[in-house]
CSV table of C-alpha atoms and ligand atoms in Angstrom, one decimal:
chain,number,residue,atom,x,y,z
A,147,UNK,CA,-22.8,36.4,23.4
A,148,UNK,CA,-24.1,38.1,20.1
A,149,UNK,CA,-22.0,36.7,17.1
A,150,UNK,CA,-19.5,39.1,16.8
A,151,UNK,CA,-17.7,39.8,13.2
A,152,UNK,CA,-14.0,39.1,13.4
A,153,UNK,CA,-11.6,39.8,9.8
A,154,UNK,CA,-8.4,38.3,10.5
A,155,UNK,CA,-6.0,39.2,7.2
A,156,UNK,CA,-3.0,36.2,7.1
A,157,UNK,CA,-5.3,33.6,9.6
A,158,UNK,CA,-3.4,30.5,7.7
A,159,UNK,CA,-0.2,30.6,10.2
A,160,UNK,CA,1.5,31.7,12.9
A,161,UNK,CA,-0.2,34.4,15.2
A,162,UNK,CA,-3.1,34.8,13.2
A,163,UNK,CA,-3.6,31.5,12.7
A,164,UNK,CA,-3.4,31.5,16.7
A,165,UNK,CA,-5.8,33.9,17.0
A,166,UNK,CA,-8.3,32.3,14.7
A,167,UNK,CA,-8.7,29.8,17.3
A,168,UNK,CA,-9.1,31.7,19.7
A,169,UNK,CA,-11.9,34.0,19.1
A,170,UNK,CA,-13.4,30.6,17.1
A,171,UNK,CA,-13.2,29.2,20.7
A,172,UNK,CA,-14.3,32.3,22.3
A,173,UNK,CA,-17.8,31.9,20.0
A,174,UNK,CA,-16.8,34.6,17.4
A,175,UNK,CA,-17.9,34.3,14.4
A,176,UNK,CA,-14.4,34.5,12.2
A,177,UNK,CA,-13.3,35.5,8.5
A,178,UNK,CA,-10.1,34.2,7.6
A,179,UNK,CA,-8.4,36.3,4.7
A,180,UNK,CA,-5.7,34.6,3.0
A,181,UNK,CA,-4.0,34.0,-0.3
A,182,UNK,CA,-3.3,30.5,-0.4
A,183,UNK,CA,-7.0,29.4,-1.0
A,184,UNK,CA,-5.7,25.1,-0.6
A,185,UNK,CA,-3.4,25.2,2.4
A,186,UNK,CA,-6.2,27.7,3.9
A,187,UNK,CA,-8.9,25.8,3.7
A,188,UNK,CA,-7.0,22.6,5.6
A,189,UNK,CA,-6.0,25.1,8.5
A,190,UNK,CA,-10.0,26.6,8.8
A,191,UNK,CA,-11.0,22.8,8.7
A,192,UNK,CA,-8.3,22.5,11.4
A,193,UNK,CA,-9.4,25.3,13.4
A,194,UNK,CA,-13.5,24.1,13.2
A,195,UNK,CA,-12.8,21.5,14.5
A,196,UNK,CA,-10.4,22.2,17.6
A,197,UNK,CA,-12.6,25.2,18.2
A,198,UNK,CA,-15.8,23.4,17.7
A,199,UNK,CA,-17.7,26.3,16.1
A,200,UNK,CA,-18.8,26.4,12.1
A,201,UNK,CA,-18.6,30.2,11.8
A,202,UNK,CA,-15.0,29.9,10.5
A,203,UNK,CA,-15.3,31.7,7.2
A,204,UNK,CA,-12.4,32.0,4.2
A,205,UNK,CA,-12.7,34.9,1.7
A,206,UNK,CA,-9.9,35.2,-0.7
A,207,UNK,CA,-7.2,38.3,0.0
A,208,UNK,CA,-4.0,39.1,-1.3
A,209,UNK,CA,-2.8,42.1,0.9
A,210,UNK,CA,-0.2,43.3,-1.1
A,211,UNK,CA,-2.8,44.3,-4.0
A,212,UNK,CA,-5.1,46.7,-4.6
A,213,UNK,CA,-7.1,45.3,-7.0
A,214,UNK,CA,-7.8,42.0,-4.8
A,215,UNK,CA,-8.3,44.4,-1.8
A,216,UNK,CA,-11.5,46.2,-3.5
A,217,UNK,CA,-12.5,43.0,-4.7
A,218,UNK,CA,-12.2,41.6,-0.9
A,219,UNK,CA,-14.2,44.5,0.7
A,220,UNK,CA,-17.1,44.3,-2.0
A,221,UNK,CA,-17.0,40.7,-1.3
A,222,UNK,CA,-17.1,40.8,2.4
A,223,UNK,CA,-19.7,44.0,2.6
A,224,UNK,CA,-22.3,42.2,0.3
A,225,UNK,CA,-22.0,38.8,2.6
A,226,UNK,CA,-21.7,40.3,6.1
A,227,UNK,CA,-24.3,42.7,7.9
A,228,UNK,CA,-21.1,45.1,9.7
A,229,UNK,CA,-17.8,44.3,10.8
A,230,UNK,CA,-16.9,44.3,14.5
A,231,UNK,CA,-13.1,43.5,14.5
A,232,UNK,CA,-10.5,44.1,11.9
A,233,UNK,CA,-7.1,42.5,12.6
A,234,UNK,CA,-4.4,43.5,10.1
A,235,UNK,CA,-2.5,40.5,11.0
A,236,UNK,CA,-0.7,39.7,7.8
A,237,UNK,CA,2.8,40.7,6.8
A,238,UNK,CA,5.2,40.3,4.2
A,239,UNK,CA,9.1,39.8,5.5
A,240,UNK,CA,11.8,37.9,4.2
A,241,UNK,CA,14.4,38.1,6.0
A,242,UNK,CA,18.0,37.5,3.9
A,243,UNK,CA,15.9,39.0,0.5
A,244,UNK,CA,18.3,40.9,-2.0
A,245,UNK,CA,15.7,41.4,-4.6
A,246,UNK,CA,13.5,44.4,-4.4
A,247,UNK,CA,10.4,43.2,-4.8
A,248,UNK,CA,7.2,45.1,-6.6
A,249,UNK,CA,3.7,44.5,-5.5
A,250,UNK,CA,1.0,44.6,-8.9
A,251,UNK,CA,0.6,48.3,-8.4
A,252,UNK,CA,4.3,48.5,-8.5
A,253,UNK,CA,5.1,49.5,-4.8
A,254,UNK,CA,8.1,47.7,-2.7
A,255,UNK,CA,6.3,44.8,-1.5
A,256,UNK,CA,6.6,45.2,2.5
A,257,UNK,CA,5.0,48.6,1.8
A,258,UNK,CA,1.9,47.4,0.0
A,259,UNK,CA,1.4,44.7,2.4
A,260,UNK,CA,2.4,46.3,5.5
A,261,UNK,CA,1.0,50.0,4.8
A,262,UNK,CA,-0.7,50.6,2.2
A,263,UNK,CA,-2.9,47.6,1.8
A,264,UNK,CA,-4.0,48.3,5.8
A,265,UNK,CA,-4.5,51.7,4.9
A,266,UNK,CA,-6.5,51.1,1.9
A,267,UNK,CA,-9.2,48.0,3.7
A,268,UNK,CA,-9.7,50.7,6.5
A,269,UNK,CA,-10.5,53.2,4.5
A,270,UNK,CA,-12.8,50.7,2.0
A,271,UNK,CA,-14.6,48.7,5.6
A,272,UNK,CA,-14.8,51.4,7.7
A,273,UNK,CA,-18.6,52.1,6.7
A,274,UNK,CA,-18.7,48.8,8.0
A,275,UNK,CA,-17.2,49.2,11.0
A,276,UNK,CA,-19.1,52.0,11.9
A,277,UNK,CA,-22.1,49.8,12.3
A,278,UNK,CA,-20.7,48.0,14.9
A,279,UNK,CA,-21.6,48.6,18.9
A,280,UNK,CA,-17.7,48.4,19.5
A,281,UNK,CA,-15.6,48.9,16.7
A,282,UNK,CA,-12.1,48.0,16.8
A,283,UNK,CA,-9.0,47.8,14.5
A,284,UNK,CA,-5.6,46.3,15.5
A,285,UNK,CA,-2.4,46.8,13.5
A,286,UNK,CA,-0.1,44.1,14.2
A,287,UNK,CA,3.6,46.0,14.5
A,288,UNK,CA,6.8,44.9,16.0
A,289,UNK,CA,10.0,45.9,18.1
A,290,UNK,CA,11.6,45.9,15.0
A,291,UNK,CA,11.2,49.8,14.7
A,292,UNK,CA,13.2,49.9,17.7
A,293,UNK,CA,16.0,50.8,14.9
A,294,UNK,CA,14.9,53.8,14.1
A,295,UNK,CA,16.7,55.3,17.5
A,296,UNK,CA,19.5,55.1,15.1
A,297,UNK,CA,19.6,58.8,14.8
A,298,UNK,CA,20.3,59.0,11.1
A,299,UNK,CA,17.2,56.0,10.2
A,300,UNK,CA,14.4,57.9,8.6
A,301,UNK,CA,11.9,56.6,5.9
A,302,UNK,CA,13.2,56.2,2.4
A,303,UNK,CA,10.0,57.8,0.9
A,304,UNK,CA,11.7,58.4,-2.2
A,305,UNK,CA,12.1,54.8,-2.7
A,306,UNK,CA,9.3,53.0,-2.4
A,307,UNK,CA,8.1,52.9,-6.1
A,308,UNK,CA,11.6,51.7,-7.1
A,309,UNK,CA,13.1,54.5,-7.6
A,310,UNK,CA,16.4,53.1,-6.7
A,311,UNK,CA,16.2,49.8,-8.7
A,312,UNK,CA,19.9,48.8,-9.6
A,313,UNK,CA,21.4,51.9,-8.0
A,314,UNK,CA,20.9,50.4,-4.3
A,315,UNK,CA,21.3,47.0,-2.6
A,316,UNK,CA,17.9,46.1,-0.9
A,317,UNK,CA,18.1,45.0,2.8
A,318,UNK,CA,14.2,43.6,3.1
A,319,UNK,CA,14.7,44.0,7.3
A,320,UNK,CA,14.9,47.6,7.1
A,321,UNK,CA,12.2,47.6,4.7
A,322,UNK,CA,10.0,45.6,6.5
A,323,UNK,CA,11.2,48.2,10.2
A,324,UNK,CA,10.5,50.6,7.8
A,325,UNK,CA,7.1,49.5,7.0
A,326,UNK,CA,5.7,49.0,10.1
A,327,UNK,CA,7.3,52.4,11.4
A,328,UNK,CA,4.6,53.3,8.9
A,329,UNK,CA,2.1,51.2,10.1
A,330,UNK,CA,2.7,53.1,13.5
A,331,UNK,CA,2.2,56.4,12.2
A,332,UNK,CA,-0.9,55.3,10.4
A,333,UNK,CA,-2.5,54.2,13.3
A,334,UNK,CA,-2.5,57.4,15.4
A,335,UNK,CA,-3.6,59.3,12.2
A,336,UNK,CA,-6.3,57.0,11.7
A,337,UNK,CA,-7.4,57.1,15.2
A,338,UNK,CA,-7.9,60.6,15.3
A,339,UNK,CA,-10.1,60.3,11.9
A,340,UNK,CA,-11.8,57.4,12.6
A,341,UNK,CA,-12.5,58.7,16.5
A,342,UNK,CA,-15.7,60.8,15.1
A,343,UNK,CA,-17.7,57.2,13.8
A,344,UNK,CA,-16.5,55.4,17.3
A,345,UNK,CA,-13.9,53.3,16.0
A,346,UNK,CA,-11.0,52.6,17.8
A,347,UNK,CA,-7.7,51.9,16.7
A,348,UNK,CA,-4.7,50.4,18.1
A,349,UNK,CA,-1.5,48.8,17.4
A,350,UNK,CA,0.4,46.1,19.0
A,351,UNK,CA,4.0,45.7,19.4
A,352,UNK,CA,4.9,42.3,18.6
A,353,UNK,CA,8.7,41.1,20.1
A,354,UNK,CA,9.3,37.9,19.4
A,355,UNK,CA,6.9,34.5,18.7
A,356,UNK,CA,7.8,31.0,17.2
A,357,UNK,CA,8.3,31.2,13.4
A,358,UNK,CA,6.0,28.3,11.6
A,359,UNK,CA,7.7,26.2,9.7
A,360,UNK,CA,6.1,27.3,6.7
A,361,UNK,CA,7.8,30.8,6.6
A,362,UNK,CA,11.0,29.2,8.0
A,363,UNK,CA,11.2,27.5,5.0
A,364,UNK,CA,10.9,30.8,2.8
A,365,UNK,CA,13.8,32.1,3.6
A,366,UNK,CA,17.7,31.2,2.6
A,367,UNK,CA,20.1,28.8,4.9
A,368,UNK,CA,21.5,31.8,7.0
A,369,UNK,CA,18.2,32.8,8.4
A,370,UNK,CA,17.1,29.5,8.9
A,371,UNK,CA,19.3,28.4,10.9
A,372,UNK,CA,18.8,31.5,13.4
A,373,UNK,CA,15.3,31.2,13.0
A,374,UNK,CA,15.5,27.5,14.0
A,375,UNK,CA,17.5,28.6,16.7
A,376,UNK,CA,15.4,31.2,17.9
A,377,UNK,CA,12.4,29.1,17.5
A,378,UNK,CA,13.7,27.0,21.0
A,379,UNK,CA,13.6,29.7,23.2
A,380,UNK,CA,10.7,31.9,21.3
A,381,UNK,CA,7.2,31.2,23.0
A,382,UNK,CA,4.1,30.1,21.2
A,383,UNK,CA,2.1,32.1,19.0
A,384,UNK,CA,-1.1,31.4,21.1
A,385,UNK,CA,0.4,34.0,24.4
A,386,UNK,CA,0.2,36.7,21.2
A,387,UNK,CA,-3.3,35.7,19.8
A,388,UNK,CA,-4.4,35.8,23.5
A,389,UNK,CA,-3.4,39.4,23.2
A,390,UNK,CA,-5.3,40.3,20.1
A,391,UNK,CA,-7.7,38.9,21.5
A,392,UNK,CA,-7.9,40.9,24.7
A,393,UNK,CA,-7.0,44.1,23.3
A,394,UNK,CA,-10.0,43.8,20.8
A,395,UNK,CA,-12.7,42.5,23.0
A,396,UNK,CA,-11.9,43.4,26.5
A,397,UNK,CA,-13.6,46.3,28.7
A,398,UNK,CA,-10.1,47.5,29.6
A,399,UNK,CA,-9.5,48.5,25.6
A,400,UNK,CA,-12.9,49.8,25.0
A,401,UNK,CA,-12.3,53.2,24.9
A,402,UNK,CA,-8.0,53.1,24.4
A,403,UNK,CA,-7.6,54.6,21.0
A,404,UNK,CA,-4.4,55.6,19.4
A,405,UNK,CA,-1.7,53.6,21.1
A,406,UNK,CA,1.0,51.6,20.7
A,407,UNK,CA,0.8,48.3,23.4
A,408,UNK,CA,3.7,46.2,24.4
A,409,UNK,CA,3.3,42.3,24.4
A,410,UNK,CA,3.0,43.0,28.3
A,411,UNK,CA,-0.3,44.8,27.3
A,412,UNK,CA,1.0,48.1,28.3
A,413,UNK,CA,0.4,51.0,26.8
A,414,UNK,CA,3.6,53.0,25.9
A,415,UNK,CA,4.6,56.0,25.2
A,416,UNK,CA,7.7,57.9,22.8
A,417,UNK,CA,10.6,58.3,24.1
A,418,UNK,CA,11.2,61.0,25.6
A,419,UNK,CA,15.4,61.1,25.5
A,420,UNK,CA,16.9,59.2,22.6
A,421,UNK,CA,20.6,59.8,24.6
A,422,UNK,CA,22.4,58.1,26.9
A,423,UNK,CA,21.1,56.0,29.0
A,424,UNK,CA,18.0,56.8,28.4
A,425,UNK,CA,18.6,55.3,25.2
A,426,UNK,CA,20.1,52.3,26.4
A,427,UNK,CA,16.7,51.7,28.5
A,428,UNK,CA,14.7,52.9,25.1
A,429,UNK,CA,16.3,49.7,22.8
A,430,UNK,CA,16.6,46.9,25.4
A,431,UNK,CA,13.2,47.8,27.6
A,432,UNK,CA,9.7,47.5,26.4
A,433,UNK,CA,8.2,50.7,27.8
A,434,UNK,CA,8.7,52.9,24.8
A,435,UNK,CA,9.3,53.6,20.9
A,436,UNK,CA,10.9,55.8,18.9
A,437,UNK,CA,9.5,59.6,18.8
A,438,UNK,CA,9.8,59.5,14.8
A,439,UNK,CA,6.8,57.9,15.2
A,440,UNK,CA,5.1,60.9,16.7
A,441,UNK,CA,6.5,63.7,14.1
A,442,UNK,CA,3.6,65.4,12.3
A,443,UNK,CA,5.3,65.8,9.2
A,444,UNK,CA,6.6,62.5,8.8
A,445,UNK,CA,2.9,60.8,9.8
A,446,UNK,CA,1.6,63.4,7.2
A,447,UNK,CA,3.9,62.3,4.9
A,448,UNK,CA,2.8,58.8,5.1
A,449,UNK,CA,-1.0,59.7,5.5
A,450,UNK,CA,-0.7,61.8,1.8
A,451,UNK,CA,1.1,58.9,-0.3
A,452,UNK,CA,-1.1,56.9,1.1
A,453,UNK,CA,-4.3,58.7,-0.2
A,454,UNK,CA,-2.4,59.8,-3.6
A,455,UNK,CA,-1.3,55.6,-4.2
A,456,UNK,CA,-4.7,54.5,-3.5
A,457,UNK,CA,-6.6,56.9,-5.0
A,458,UNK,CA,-8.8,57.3,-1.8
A,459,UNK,CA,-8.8,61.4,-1.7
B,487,NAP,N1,6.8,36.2,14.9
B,487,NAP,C1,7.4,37.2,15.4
B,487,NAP,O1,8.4,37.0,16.1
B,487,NAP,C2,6.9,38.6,15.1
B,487,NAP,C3,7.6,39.6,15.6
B,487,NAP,C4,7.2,40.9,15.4
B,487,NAP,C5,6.1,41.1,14.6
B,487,NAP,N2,5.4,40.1,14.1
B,487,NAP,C6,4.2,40.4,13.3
B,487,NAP,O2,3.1,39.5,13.6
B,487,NAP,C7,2.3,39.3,12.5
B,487,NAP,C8,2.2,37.8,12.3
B,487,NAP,O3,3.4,37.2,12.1
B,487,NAP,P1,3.8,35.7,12.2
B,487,NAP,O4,5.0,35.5,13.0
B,487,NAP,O5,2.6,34.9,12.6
B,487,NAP,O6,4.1,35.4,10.7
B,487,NAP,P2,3.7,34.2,9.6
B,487,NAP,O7,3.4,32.9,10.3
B,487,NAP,O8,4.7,34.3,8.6
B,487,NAP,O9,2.3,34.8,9.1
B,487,NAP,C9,2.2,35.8,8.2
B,487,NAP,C10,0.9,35.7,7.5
B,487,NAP,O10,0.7,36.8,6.6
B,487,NAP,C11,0.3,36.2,5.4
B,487,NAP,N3,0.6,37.1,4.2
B,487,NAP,C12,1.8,37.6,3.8
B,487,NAP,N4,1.7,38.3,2.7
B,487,NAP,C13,0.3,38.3,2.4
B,487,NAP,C14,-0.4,38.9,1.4
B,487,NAP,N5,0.1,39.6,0.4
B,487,NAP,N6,-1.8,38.7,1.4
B,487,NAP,C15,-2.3,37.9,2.3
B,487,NAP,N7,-1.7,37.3,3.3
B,487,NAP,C16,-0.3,37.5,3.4
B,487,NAP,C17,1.0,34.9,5.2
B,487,NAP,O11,0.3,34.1,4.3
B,487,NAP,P3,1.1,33.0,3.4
B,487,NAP,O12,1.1,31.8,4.3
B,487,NAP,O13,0.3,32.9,2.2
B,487,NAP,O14,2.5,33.5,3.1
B,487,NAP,C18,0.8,34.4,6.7
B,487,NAP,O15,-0.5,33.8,6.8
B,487,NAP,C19,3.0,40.0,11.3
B,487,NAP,O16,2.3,41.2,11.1
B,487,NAP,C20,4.4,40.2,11.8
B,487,NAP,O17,5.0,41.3,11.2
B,487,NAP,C21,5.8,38.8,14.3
């Protein structure tokens, strides 16, 4: 196999972490981005060596900031010939968090790791990209977004700059629904404009994977306790990995562009009742996701602050 180019963002734990191993194993050649430069560096020495392949690289990468983005892509573009694979793995959640949290450019946090900082390293590696044979992007979303078949649930886009500060509690897991709702909406807009340089793009919808104890340990004594709980019945992050994995490398993906897939590896569609039963079926199947996700003004929405925040117009 010719050494293929895989950027993982958040390859230190969990299910990127998981899927570090397995395109190591799999003879890829694999760029961890992460913040934590220490613990990172013990889980790529980990991952060498249970993978026995050397091409396990670590570049520096905090998601949530635009400054260390642009300094990331330079980075990456002046050491690698092209990119084939670009997982945007990493996430920022926390469950149980009251404070609203600002990233450096001053955007809610879950925003400018979960959207904005995807948006802006396409945008910044998709030259690169291009000059791959088989270009592919993953966004890593989640059934959290199932919420928004709350009828009254839209996007608080006039509060993601702080707007609100002290004038409304913060609830970090509708942010974070809320942020990869975006992520969603994102992905079908930048399939369509990426569809012209051969790039595909895809999300998956993640359900539910074994926390590590790392970010177990972030959060207060409430969540911890479900998330300990959870943990025992919650399979590994390896079955997801194994997903990633398939979805960016396998002949049945090479041509899928635009979708959302289910952890079954399905590709879904909207919905297309949000009453009734059908509604019922909509929140406790797998087989499809809110059509608020499929409104052009509210993926237009998105797509403009997204340009106008990071200055990519
Ligand atoms: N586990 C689930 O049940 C589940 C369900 C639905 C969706 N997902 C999605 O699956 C993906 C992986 O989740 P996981 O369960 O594997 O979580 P995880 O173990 O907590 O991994 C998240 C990773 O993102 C990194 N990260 C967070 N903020 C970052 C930033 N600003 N810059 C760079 N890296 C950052 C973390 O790095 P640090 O170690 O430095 O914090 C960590 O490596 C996420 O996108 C998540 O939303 C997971």
């Amino acid at each position: 196999m010719e050494n293929k180019i895989v950027l993982i963002t958040g390859a230190n734990s969990g299910i990127g972490k998981a899927a570090a191993l397995k395109f190591a194993t799999e003879g890829y050649r694999v760029v961890m981005a992460c913040r934590n430069m220490v613990i990172s560096n013990a889980v790529r020495q980990e991952i060498i060596e249970a993978s026995k392949n050397v091409q396990v690289d670590l570049m520096e990468l905090d998601v949530s900031s635009f400054d260390s983005i642009r300094a990331f892509c330079s980075a990456f573009k002046a050491q690698y010939p092209r990119l084939d694979i670009l997982i945007h793995n990493a996430a920022y959640l926390n469950h149980g968090e009251k404070a609203f949290k600002l990233s450096p450019e001053n955007i809610e946090l879950s925003f400018a790791t979960n959207t904005f900082g995807p948006f802006l390293m396409t945008q910044l590696l998709a030259d690169h990209l291009e000059k791959s044979q088989d270009p592919r992007i993953l966004n890593a979303c989640t059934t959290n977004i199932k919420h928004f078949f709350d009828p009254k649930r839209k996007i608080d886009f006039d509060n993601l700059q702080g707007e609100l500060l002290g004038k409304q509690l913060n609830n970090a897991y509708t942010m974070y629904g809320d942020s990869k709702m975006a992520l969603l909406m994102l992905t079908f807009k930048m399939a369509e404009t990426l569809k012209p340089h051969g790039i595909k793009v895809n999300a998956l919808q993640i359900n539910r994977v074994k926390l590590s104890k790392e970010t177990i340990r972030k959060m207060n004594s409430f969540w911890k306790v479900l998330a300990w709980t959870q943990n025992l019945t919650n399979p590994l992050p390896s079955g997801m990995a194994d997903n990633y994995f398939h979805i960016c490398t396998s002949d049945e993906y090479k041509n899928v562009t635009g979708q959302l897939i289910n952890h079954k590896r399905q590709i879904i569609q909207p919905s297309t009742s949000e009453q009734g039963f059908s509604q019922v079926k909509n929140i406790f199947g797998s087989g499809s996701y809110p059509n608020y996700a499929t409104d052009p003004i509210n993926v237009k929405k998105i797509w403009d602050l997204c340009i106008s925040l990071t200055k990519t117009g």
